[in-house]
Amino acid sequence: VVTRGNRIAWVGRRGGSPVEYRRAQTVDLKHQLLLPAFSDAHTHFLYFAQNLSEIDLEKVRSPRSAQEKIHRHAGRPTRGRWLTGRGFDVNLWGGRWPTRDDLDHVVPDRPAAIFSHDEHSLWVNSAALRLAKIDRTTPDPPGGRIGRTVDGEPNGMLYETAYRLVWDLVPKPKATQAERLIETAQSKAHEVGVTAIHDMGDPAILRACMALKSKGKLRLRLWKSIPLAELDRAIALGLHSGLGDEWVKIGGVKIFLDGALGSQTAWLYKSYSSNPDSRGICRMERGDFD
């Protein structure tokens, strides 16, 4: 394989390359597999970068194991006084949803918020609910649902748009912090062969990547989708899909119609077999989408 600049110029058998490439620098891969780099078509890369120093509950197979891991981590504050993380999967827990009491048991003294593996539901403790002023009288927001006990009290689970009632209170990384997080995370991406991403998450990644690019530190190609809430403003600024250069480009628009199967919020024709009272959550009516 011969590359010239950032393009593959020739592929063939060893020793058979054209004369014009004979003086090229040679790298012997010693029979290892060579692949083109990967482009990840759906990331929340800033969240991933933050998660490198937060609680990671991916593949944790029970609420008890999750509590043990959270307890070990709780002595290391993350993002100010909040304790944050992501990754729990109730499908590995026999369908058993965590509660505020589960989290209070290991984090009783400060707000805690942990996303599910699909990031469509948020597990919070009593301190976070108090800070967000969520109680039995708080109505479900449009496109979301507050999990409740049989007597109507919030049970510690927030689904779809309801998670913002708490998550919007979590301190966000400052511009320089975001840059450092992205710089570290891009190295992690390179370790698994990812050199380009389509990002559907926090718009702050655009500013961070542009800053890194201006400093010559960006080594990850970014295709950034615009959140629906910012669409009118983006159009007014003259942004459009494809605007940018080989490193940073504007992508499409991120729109949620419903939830996700992992959090049992995907909008179904029939009720969930594990929850006969729910068909999921519609986040946008069809007319609004059209």
Coordinates of C-alpha atoms in Angstrom, one line a residue:
V1 CA 0.0 0.0 0.0
V2 CA 1.4 3.4 -1.0
T3 CA 0.0 6.6 0.5
R4 CA 0.7 10.1 -0.8
G5 CA -0.4 12.8 1.6
N6 CA -3.7 11.7 3.0
R7 CA -4.7 9.4 0.1
I8 CA -4.0 5.8 -0.9
A9 CA -2.1 6.1 -4.2
W10 CA -1.5 2.5 -5.0
V11 CA -2.2 -1.1 -3.8
G12 CA -0.6 -4.2 -5.1
R13 CA 1.9 -7.0 -4.4
R14 CA 5.1 -6.4 -2.6
G15 CA 7.9 -5.5 -5.0
G16 CA 5.4 -4.7 -7.7
S17 CA 5.0 -1.0 -7.0
P18 CA 5.7 1.4 -9.9
V19 CA 9.2 2.9 -10.1
E20 CA 7.9 6.4 -9.1
Y21 CA 7.3 5.0 -5.6
R22 CA 10.6 3.0 -5.1
R23 CA 12.1 5.8 -2.9
A24 CA 9.1 6.1 -0.6
Q25 CA 9.7 5.6 3.1
T26 CA 8.9 1.9 3.9
V27 CA 7.2 0.7 7.0
D28 CA 7.3 -3.1 7.6
L29 CA 4.1 -4.1 9.5
K30 CA 5.4 -7.6 10.1
H31 CA 2.3 -9.4 8.9
Q32 CA -0.1 -7.3 11.0
L33 CA -3.5 -6.3 9.5
L34 CA -3.7 -2.8 7.9
L35 CA -7.2 -1.2 7.7
P36 CA -8.4 2.3 6.7
A37 CA -9.2 4.3 9.8
F38 CA -12.7 4.2 11.2
S39 CA -15.3 7.0 11.2
D40 CA -17.8 6.6 14.1
A41 CA -21.2 7.6 12.7
H42 CA -22.9 8.4 16.0
T43 CA -21.0 9.8 19.0
H44 CA -21.5 12.1 22.0
F45 CA -17.8 12.6 22.2
L46 CA -17.6 15.3 24.9
Y47 CA -19.7 13.1 27.1
F48 CA -17.3 10.2 26.3
A49 CA -14.3 12.5 27.2
Q50 CA -15.9 13.4 30.5
N51 CA -16.7 9.8 31.2
L52 CA -13.0 8.9 31.2
S53 CA -12.8 10.4 34.7
E54 CA -16.4 9.6 35.9
I55 CA -18.2 6.5 37.1
D56 CA -18.5 3.9 34.3
L57 CA -21.2 1.3 34.9
E58 CA -20.9 -0.4 31.4
K59 CA -21.4 -4.2 31.7
V60 CA -22.0 -4.0 35.5
R61 CA -24.4 -6.8 36.0
S62 CA -26.4 -6.0 39.1
P63 CA -27.6 -3.0 41.2
R64 CA -25.4 -4.3 44.1
S65 CA -22.3 -4.3 41.9
A66 CA -23.2 -0.8 40.7
Q67 CA -23.4 0.4 44.3
E68 CA -20.0 -1.1 45.2
K69 CA -18.4 0.6 42.2
I70 CA -20.1 3.9 43.0
H71 CA -19.0 3.6 46.6
R72 CA -15.3 3.1 45.5
H73 CA -15.6 6.1 43.2
A74 CA -17.4 8.4 45.6
G75 CA -14.3 9.4 47.4
R76 CA -13.0 11.2 44.3
P77 CA -15.3 14.2 43.5
T78 CA -15.9 14.8 39.8
R79 CA -17.1 18.0 38.1
G80 CA -17.2 20.0 41.3
R81 CA -19.2 18.6 44.2
W82 CA -21.5 16.5 41.9
L83 CA -20.9 12.8 41.4
T84 CA -21.7 11.9 37.8
G85 CA -21.4 8.9 35.5
R86 CA -23.1 6.7 32.9
G87 CA -23.5 3.2 31.5
F88 CA -26.0 1.2 33.7
D89 CA -28.2 -1.2 31.8
V90 CA -31.3 -2.5 33.4
N91 CA -31.5 -5.3 30.8
L92 CA -28.5 -6.8 32.6
W93 CA -30.2 -6.3 35.9
G94 CA -33.2 -8.5 35.1
G95 CA -35.3 -5.5 34.3
R96 CA -34.9 -4.1 37.9
W97 CA -34.7 -0.3 37.7
P98 CA -32.5 1.5 40.3
T99 CA -34.0 4.0 42.8
R100 CA -33.1 7.1 44.6
D101 CA -32.7 4.9 47.8
D102 CA -30.1 2.7 46.0
L103 CA -28.1 5.8 45.2
D104 CA -28.7 7.5 48.6
H105 CA -27.2 4.4 50.3
V106 CA -23.8 5.1 48.8
V107 CA -24.0 8.9 48.0
P108 CA -26.0 10.5 50.8
D109 CA -24.2 13.8 51.1
R110 CA -24.1 15.4 47.6
P111 CA -26.0 15.3 44.4
A112 CA -25.5 12.4 42.1
A113 CA -26.7 11.7 38.5
I114 CA -25.8 8.7 36.4
F115 CA -27.0 8.2 32.8
S116 CA -28.2 4.9 31.4
H117 CA -26.1 3.2 28.7
D118 CA -28.3 4.7 26.0
E119 CA -28.4 8.1 27.7
H120 CA -32.2 8.3 27.5
S121 CA -32.8 8.0 31.3
L122 CA -31.0 9.4 34.3
W123 CA -30.7 7.9 37.8
V124 CA -30.5 10.5 40.5
N125 CA -30.3 10.6 44.3
S126 CA -32.4 12.6 46.8
A127 CA -29.9 15.4 47.0
A128 CA -30.2 16.0 43.2
L129 CA -34.0 15.9 43.3
R130 CA -34.0 18.4 46.1
L131 CA -31.6 20.7 44.2
A132 CA -33.9 20.5 41.2
K133 CA -37.0 21.0 43.3
I134 CA -38.6 17.9 42.0
D135 CA -41.3 16.4 44.3
R136 CA -44.7 14.7 44.0
T137 CA -46.3 17.9 42.7
T138 CA -43.8 18.4 39.8
P139 CA -45.5 17.7 36.4
D140 CA -43.9 15.6 33.7
P141 CA -42.3 17.9 31.1
P142 CA -43.4 17.6 27.5
G143 CA -41.6 14.6 26.0
G144 CA -40.5 13.2 29.3
R145 CA -41.5 11.3 32.4
I146 CA -40.6 11.5 36.1
G147 CA -40.4 8.0 37.6
R148 CA -42.7 7.7 40.7
T149 CA -43.4 5.4 43.5
V150 CA -47.0 4.1 44.0
D151 CA -47.8 7.1 46.2
G152 CA -46.6 9.6 43.6
E153 CA -43.2 10.5 45.0
P154 CA -40.2 10.7 42.6
N155 CA -38.4 7.4 42.7
G156 CA -35.0 8.6 41.3
M157 CA -35.5 7.9 37.6
L158 CA -35.9 10.6 35.0
Y159 CA -36.8 9.6 31.4
E160 CA -36.2 11.5 28.2
T161 CA -36.6 15.3 28.5
A162 CA -37.2 15.0 32.3
Y163 CA -33.5 14.3 32.8
R164 CA -32.8 18.0 31.9
L165 CA -34.5 19.0 35.2
V166 CA -31.4 17.8 36.9
W167 CA -28.7 17.6 34.3
D168 CA -28.9 21.2 33.4
L169 CA -27.8 22.0 37.0
V170 CA -24.6 19.9 36.7
P171 CA -21.6 22.3 36.2
K172 CA -20.4 22.2 32.6
P173 CA -16.7 22.1 31.7
K174 CA -15.2 25.5 30.9
A175 CA -13.7 26.1 27.4
T176 CA -10.2 25.2 28.4
Q177 CA -11.3 22.1 30.3
A178 CA -13.3 20.9 27.3
E179 CA -10.2 21.3 25.1
R180 CA -8.1 19.2 27.5
L181 CA -10.9 16.5 27.7
I182 CA -11.1 16.3 23.8
E183 CA -7.4 16.2 23.5
T184 CA -7.2 13.2 25.8
A185 CA -10.2 11.5 24.3
Q186 CA -8.9 11.7 20.8
S187 CA -5.9 9.7 21.8
K188 CA -8.2 7.0 23.1
A189 CA -10.1 7.1 19.8
H190 CA -6.9 6.6 17.9
E191 CA -6.0 3.6 20.0
V192 CA -9.0 1.7 18.5
G193 CA -8.5 3.1 15.0
V194 CA -11.1 5.9 15.1
T195 CA -9.9 9.1 13.4
A196 CA -13.2 10.7 12.5
I197 CA -16.5 11.2 14.3
H198 CA -20.1 12.3 13.6
D199 CA -21.1 14.0 16.8
M200 CA -24.7 14.2 18.0
G201 CA -24.0 15.6 21.4
D202 CA -23.1 18.8 23.2
P203 CA -22.5 21.7 20.8
A204 CA -19.6 22.8 23.0
I205 CA -17.4 20.2 21.2
L206 CA -17.5 22.4 18.1
R207 CA -15.9 25.3 19.9
A208 CA -13.3 23.0 21.6
C209 CA -12.3 21.4 18.3
M210 CA -12.0 24.7 16.6
A211 CA -9.7 25.9 19.4
L212 CA -7.6 22.8 19.2
K213 CA -7.4 23.1 15.4
S214 CA -6.2 26.7 15.7
K215 CA -3.4 25.5 18.0
G216 CA -2.5 22.6 15.7
K217 CA -3.6 20.0 18.2
L218 CA -6.7 18.6 16.5
R219 CA -6.1 15.1 15.2
L220 CA -9.7 14.0 14.9
R221 CA -12.0 14.9 12.0
L222 CA -15.4 16.2 13.2
W223 CA -18.8 16.2 11.4
K224 CA -21.0 18.1 13.9
S225 CA -24.7 17.8 13.8
I226 CA -26.8 20.8 15.0
P227 CA -29.3 20.2 17.8
L228 CA -32.9 21.1 16.8
A229 CA -33.1 23.8 19.5
E230 CA -30.3 25.7 17.7
L231 CA -31.5 25.2 14.1
D232 CA -33.2 28.6 13.6
R233 CA -30.1 30.4 14.9
A234 CA -27.8 28.2 12.8
I235 CA -29.8 29.1 9.7
A236 CA -29.8 32.8 10.6
L237 CA -26.0 32.6 10.8
G238 CA -25.7 31.0 7.4
L239 CA -24.6 27.6 8.5
H240 CA -25.4 24.6 6.3
S241 CA -24.5 21.0 6.0
G242 CA -21.0 20.5 4.6
L243 CA -19.7 24.0 5.7
G244 CA -16.2 23.8 6.9
D245 CA -12.9 22.1 5.9
E246 CA -11.3 18.7 5.9
W247 CA -11.1 18.7 9.8
V248 CA -14.3 20.3 11.0
K249 CA -17.6 20.4 9.1
I250 CA -21.3 21.1 9.9
G251 CA -23.4 18.0 9.5
G252 CA -27.2 17.5 9.8
V253 CA -29.8 18.2 12.4
K254 CA -30.3 16.0 15.5
I255 CA -34.0 15.4 16.1
F256 CA -35.6 13.1 18.7
L257 CA -38.9 11.6 17.7
D258 CA -39.1 9.1 20.7
G259 CA -36.9 7.4 23.2
A260 CA -34.8 4.2 23.2
L261 CA -35.5 0.5 23.7
G262 CA -32.8 0.3 26.4
S263 CA -34.6 2.7 28.6
Q264 CA -38.0 1.3 27.5
T265 CA -39.0 4.8 26.2
A266 CA -39.0 4.0 22.5
W267 CA -42.6 4.7 21.3
L268 CA -44.4 1.4 20.4
Y269 CA -47.7 0.3 18.9
K270 CA -48.3 -1.9 21.9
S271 CA -47.4 -1.8 25.6
Y272 CA -44.0 -3.2 26.8
S273 CA -44.3 -6.8 28.0
S274 CA -42.4 -5.8 31.2
N275 CA -44.5 -2.7 31.7
P276 CA -48.1 -3.0 30.5
D277 CA -48.9 0.6 31.4
S278 CA -46.3 2.1 29.0
R279 CA -46.0 2.3 25.2
G280 CA -42.9 4.5 25.5
I281 CA -42.6 8.3 25.1
C282 CA -43.4 10.4 22.0
R283 CA -41.0 13.4 22.1
M284 CA -42.3 15.1 19.0
E285 CA -45.6 15.0 17.3
R286 CA -45.6 14.0 13.6
G287 CA -47.0 17.3 12.5
D288 CA -44.2 19.2 14.3
F289 CA -41.6 16.9 12.7
D290 CA -43.0 17.5 9.2

